[in-house]
Tab-separated table of C-alpha atoms in Angstrom:
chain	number	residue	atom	x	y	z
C	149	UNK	CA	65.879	112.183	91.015
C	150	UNK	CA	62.727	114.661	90.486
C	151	UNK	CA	62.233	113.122	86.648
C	152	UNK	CA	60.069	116.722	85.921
C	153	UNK	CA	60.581	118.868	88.400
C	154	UNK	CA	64.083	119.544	87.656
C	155	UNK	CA	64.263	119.277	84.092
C	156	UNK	CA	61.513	121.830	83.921
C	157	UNK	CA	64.276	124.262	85.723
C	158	UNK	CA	66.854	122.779	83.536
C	159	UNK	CA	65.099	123.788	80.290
C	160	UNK	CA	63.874	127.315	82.389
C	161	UNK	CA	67.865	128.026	82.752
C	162	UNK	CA	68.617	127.203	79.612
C	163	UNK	CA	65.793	129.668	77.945
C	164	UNK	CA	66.954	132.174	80.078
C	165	UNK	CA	70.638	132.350	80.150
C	166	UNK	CA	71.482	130.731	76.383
C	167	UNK	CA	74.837	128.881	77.548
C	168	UNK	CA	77.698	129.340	75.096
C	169	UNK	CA	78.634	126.131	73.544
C	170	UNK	CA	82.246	125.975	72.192
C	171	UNK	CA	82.397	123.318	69.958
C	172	UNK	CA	85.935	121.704	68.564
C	173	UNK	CA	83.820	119.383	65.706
C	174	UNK	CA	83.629	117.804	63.086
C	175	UNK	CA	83.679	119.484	59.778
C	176	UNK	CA	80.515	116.860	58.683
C	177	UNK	CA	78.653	118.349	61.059
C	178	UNK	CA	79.422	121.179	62.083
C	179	UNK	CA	76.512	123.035	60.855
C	180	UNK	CA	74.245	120.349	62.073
C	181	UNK	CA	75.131	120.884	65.470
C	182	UNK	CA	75.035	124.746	65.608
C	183	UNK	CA	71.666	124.782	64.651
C	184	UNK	CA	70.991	122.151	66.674
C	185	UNK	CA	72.009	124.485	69.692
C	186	UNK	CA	70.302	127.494	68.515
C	187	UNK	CA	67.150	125.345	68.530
C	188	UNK	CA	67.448	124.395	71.909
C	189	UNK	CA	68.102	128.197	72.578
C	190	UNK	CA	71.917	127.863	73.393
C	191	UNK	CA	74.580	130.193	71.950
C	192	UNK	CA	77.155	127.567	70.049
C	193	UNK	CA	80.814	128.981	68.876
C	194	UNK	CA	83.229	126.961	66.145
C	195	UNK	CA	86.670	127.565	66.840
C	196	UNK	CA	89.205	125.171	66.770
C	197	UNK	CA	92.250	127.522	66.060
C	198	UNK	CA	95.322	127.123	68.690
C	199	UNK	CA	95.878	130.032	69.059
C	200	UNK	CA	92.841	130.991	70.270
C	201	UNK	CA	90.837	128.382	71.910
C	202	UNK	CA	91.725	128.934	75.376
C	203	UNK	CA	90.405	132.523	74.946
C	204	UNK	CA	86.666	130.853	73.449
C	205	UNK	CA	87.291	127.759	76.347
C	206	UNK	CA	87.660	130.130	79.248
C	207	UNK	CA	84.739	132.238	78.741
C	208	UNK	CA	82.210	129.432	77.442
C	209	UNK	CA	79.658	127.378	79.635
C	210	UNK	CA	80.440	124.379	78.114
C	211	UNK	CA	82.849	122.556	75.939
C	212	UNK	CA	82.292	119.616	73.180
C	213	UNK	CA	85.361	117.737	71.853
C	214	UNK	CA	84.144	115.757	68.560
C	215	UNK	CA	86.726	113.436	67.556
C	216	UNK	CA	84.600	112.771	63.849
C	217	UNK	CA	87.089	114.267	61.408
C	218	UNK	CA	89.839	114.197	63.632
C	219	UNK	CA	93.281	115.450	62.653
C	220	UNK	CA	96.836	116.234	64.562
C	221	UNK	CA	96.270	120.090	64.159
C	222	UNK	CA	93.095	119.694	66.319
C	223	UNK	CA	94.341	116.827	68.593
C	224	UNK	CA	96.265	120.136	70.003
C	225	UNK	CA	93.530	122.957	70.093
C	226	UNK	CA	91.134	119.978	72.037
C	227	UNK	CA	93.986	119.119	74.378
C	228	UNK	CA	94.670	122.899	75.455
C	229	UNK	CA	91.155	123.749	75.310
C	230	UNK	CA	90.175	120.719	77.720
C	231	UNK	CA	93.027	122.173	80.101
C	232	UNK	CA	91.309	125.458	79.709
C	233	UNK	CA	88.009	124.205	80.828
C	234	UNK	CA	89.068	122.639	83.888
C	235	UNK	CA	91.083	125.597	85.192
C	236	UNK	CA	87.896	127.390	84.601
C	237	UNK	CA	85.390	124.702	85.917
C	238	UNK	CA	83.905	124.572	82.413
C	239	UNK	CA	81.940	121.442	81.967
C	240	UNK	CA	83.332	118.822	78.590
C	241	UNK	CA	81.431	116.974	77.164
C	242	UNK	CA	83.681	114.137	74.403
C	243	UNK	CA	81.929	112.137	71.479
C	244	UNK	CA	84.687	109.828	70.716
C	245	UNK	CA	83.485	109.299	67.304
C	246	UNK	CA	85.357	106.151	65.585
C	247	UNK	CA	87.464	105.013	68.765
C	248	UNK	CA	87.004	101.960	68.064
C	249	UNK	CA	88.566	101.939	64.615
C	250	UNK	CA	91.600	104.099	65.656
C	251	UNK	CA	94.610	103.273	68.010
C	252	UNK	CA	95.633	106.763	67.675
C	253	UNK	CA	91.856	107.987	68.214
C	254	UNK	CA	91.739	105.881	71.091
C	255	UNK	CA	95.093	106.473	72.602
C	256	UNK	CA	94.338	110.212	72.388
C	257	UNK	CA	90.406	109.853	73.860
C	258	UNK	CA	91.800	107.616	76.815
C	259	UNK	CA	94.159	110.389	77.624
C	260	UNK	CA	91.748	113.061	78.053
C	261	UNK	CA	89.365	111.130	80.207
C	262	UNK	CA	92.669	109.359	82.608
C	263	UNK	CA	93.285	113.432	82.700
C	264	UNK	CA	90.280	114.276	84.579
C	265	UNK	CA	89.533	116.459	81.643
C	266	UNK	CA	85.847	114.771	80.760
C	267	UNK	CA	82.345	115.945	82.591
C	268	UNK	CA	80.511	113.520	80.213
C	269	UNK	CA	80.861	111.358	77.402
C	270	UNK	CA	78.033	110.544	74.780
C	271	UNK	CA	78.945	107.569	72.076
C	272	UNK	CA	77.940	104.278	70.739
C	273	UNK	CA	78.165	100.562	72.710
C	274	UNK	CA	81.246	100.461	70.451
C	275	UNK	CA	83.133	103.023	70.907
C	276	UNK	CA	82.675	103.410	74.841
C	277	UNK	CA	83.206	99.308	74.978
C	278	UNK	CA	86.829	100.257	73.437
C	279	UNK	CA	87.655	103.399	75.829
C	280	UNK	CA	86.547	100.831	78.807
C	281	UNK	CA	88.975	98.327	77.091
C	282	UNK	CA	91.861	100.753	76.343
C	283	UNK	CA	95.200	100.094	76.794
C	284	UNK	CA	94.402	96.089	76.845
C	285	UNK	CA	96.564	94.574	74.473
C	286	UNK	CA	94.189	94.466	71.005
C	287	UNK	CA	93.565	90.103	70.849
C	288	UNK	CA	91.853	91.233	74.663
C	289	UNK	CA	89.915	93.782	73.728
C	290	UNK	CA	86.379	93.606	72.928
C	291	UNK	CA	84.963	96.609	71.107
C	292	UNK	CA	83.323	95.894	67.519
C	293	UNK	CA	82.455	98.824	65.228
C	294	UNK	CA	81.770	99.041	61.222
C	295	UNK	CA	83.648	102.517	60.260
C	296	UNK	CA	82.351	104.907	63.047
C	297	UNK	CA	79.492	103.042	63.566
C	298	UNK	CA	78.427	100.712	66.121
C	299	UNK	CA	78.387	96.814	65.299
C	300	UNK	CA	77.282	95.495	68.417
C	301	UNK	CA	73.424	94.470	69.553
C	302	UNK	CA	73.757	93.719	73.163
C	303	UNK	CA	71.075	93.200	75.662
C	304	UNK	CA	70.599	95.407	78.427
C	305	UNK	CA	72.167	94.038	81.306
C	306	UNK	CA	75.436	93.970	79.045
C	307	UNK	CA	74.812	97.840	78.579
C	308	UNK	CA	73.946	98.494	82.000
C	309	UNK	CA	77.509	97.092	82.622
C	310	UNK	CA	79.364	99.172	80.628
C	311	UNK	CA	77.885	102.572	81.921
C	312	UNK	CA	78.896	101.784	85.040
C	313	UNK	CA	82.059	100.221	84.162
C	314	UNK	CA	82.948	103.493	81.915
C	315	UNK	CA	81.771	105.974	84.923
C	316	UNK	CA	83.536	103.919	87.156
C	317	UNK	CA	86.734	103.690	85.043
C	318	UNK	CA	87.121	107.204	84.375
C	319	UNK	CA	84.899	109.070	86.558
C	320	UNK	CA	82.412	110.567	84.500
C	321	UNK	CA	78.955	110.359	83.271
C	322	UNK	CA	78.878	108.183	80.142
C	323	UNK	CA	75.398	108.221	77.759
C	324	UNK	CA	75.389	105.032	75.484
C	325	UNK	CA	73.577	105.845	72.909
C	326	UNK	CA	71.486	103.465	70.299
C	327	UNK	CA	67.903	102.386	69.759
C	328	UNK	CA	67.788	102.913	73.750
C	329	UNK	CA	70.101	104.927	75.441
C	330	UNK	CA	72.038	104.541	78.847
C	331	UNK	CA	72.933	107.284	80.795
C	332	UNK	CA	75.044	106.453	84.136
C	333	UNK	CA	77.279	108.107	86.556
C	334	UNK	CA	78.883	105.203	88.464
C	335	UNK	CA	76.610	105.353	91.278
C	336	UNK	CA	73.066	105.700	89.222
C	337	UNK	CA	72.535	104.282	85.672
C	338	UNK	CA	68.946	105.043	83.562
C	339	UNK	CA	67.478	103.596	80.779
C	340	UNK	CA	65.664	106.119	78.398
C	341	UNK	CA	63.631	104.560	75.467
C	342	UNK	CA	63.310	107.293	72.253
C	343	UNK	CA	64.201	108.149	69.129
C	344	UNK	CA	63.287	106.516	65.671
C	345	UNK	CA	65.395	104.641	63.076
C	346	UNK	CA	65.760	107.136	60.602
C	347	UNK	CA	68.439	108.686	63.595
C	348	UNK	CA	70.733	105.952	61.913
C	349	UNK	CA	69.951	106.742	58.003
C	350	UNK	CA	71.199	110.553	58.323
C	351	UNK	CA	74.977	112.011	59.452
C	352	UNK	CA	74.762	114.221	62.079
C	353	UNK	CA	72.240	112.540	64.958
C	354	UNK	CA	74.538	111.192	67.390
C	355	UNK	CA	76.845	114.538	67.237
C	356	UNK	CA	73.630	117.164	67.515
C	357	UNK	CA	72.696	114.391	70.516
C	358	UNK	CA	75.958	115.778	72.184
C	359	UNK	CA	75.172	119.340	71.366
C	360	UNK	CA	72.050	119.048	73.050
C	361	UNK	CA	73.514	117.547	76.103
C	362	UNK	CA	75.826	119.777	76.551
C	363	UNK	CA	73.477	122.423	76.680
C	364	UNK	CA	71.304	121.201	79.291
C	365	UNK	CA	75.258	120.399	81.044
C	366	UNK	CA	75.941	123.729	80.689
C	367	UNK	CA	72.987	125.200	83.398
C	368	UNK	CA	72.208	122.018	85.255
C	369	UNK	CA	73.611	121.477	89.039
C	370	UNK	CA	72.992	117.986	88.782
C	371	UNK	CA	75.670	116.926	85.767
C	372	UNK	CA	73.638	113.414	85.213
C	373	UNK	CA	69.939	114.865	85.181
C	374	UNK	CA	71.326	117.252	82.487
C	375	UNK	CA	72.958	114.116	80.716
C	376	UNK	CA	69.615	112.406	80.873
C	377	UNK	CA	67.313	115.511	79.654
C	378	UNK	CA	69.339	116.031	76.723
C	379	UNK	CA	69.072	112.499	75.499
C	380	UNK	CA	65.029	112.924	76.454
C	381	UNK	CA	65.010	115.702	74.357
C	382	UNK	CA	66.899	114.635	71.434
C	383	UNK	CA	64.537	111.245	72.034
C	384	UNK	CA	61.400	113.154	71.974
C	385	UNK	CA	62.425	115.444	68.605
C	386	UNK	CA	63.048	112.554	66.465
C	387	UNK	CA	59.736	111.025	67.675
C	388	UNK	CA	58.363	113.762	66.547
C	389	UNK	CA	60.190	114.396	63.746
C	390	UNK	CA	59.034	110.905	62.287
C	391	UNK	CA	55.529	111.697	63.531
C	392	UNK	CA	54.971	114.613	60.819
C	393	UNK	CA	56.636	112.693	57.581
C	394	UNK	CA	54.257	112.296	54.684
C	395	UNK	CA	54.656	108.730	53.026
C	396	UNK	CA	56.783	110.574	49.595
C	397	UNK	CA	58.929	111.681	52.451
C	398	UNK	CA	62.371	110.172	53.780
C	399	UNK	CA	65.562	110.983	55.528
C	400	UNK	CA	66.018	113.823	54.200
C	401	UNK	CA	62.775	115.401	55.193
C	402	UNK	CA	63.149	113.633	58.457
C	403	UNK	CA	66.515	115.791	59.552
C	404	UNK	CA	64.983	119.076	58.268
C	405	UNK	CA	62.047	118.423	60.400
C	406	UNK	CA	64.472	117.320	63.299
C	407	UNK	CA	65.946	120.727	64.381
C	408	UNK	CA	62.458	122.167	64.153
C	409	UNK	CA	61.713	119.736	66.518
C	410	UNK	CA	64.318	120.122	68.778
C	411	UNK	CA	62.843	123.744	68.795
C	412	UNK	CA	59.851	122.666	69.985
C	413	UNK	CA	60.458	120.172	72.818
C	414	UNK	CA	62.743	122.877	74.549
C	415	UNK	CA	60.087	125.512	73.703
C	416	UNK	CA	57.081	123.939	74.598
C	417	UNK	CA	58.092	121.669	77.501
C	418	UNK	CA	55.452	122.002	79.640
C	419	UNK	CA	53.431	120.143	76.928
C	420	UNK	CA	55.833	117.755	76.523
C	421	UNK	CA	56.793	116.315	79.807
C	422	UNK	CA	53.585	114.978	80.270
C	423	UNK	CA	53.798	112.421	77.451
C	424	UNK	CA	57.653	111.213	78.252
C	425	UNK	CA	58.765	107.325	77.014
C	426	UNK	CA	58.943	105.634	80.454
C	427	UNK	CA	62.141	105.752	82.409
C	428	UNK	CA	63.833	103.009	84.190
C	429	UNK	CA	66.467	103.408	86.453
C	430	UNK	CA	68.283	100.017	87.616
């Protein structure tokens, strides 16, 4: 992979053409995530009515399924507006929020992927360790979580494993997301360091994370270098994000500063690039 010459097109298309992002989310973040896509300069939609999300589906350039505040009423608008998006080659992109915590969660997740519904799926070491594990009987399997959050520190090699495992399994790109995030599509797995702690002290980081890969899904060729540049860029905001705190500022400062910071990563990549946290592929 071209590590700049094709994300600068990536971020070019996505300037240019402002993909529609239909989101079925959660109601936490909701707002989080639309700004989060007007700040990368994508067009985001929330509509999660029955009725009519196979109309928003069909005519989007991208899909996100967010399982956060998840519900039987929307277990049926995400299942017909996945269907949509595949009969209209309309890339999905799933955060399995909490799968780990929740058989029917789980059950429900594991459905959509063995579907062939999925182009990409961004959660924690948790909750993609339980969709590799699903359908094991539960004294087998091996994910750990604490609520929605992930409880697990393991090294890399162990994470390594499970991207390709999951990509393998299902045959998608997965991103595992923590202090260092994994991106791999069965064949090709990256490691991407980024971000800042604070990402774990507000609501909202791992689901505008999603947001901003499914933009840069939404107008790249190559699925996984999209994958990989939205994680960069989500990486490189919070970076800077924690860069411009004052010492009387926290958290809360930190996430208001973080979509103006998305902003400018997409905006001014050409300054960016230059300075990118290395990039291993293994």
């Amino acid at each position: 992979m071209n590590m700049k010459g094709d994300f600068t097109t990536i971020i070019e298309d996505l300037l240019s053409t402002k993909p529609v992002i239909h989101h079925i989310t959660n109601y936490v973040t909701a707002r989080d995530c639309a700004d989060a896509a007007l700040a990368a300069g994508a067009s985001p939609v929330m509509a999660d009515e029955e009725a009519e999300v196979a109309d928003f589906a069909a005519d989007a350039d991208v899909l996100v399924l967010n399982l956060g505040t998840f519900n039987r009423r929307t277990m049926a608008s995400m299942e017909l507006a996945a269907k949509t998006a595949q009969e209209n080659r309309v890339p999905v992109v799933l955060d399995p929020v909490g799968v780990m915590s929740s058989r029917l969660r789980l059950q429900f997740a594991a459905g959509l992927l063995e579907a062939g519904y999925i182009t990409a799926v961004r959660g924690n070491f948790s909750e993609c360790s339980a969709l590799l594990h699903a359908g094991e009987d539960a004294g087998e399997r091996k994910d750990d979580g604490h609520g929605v959050d992930s409880a697990a520190a393991p090294d890399q090699a162990e994470i390594f494993k499970l991207v390709r495992d999951c990509a393998a399994k299902y045959g998608c790109i997965f991103i595992v997301s923590g202090a260092t995030d994994y991106v791999g599509d069965g064949k090709r797995a990256v490691m991407l360091n980024g971000g800042n702690p604070l990402m774990t002290c507000i609501t909202g980081a791992g689901c505008m994370a999603t947001t901003i890969v499914a933009a840069c899904l939404a107008v790249a060729d190559d699925k996984m270098e999209g994958a990989i540049l939205g994680m960069i860029i989500m990486g490189q905001a919070a970076e800077l994000s924690a860069g411009l705190l004052e010492k009387k500022d926290g958290p809360g400062m930190f996430k208001v500063r973080l979509i103006d910071c998305i902003y400018h990563v997409v905006h001014k990549w050409n300054l960016i690039q230059d300075n990118l946290n290395p990039t291993r592929e293994n």
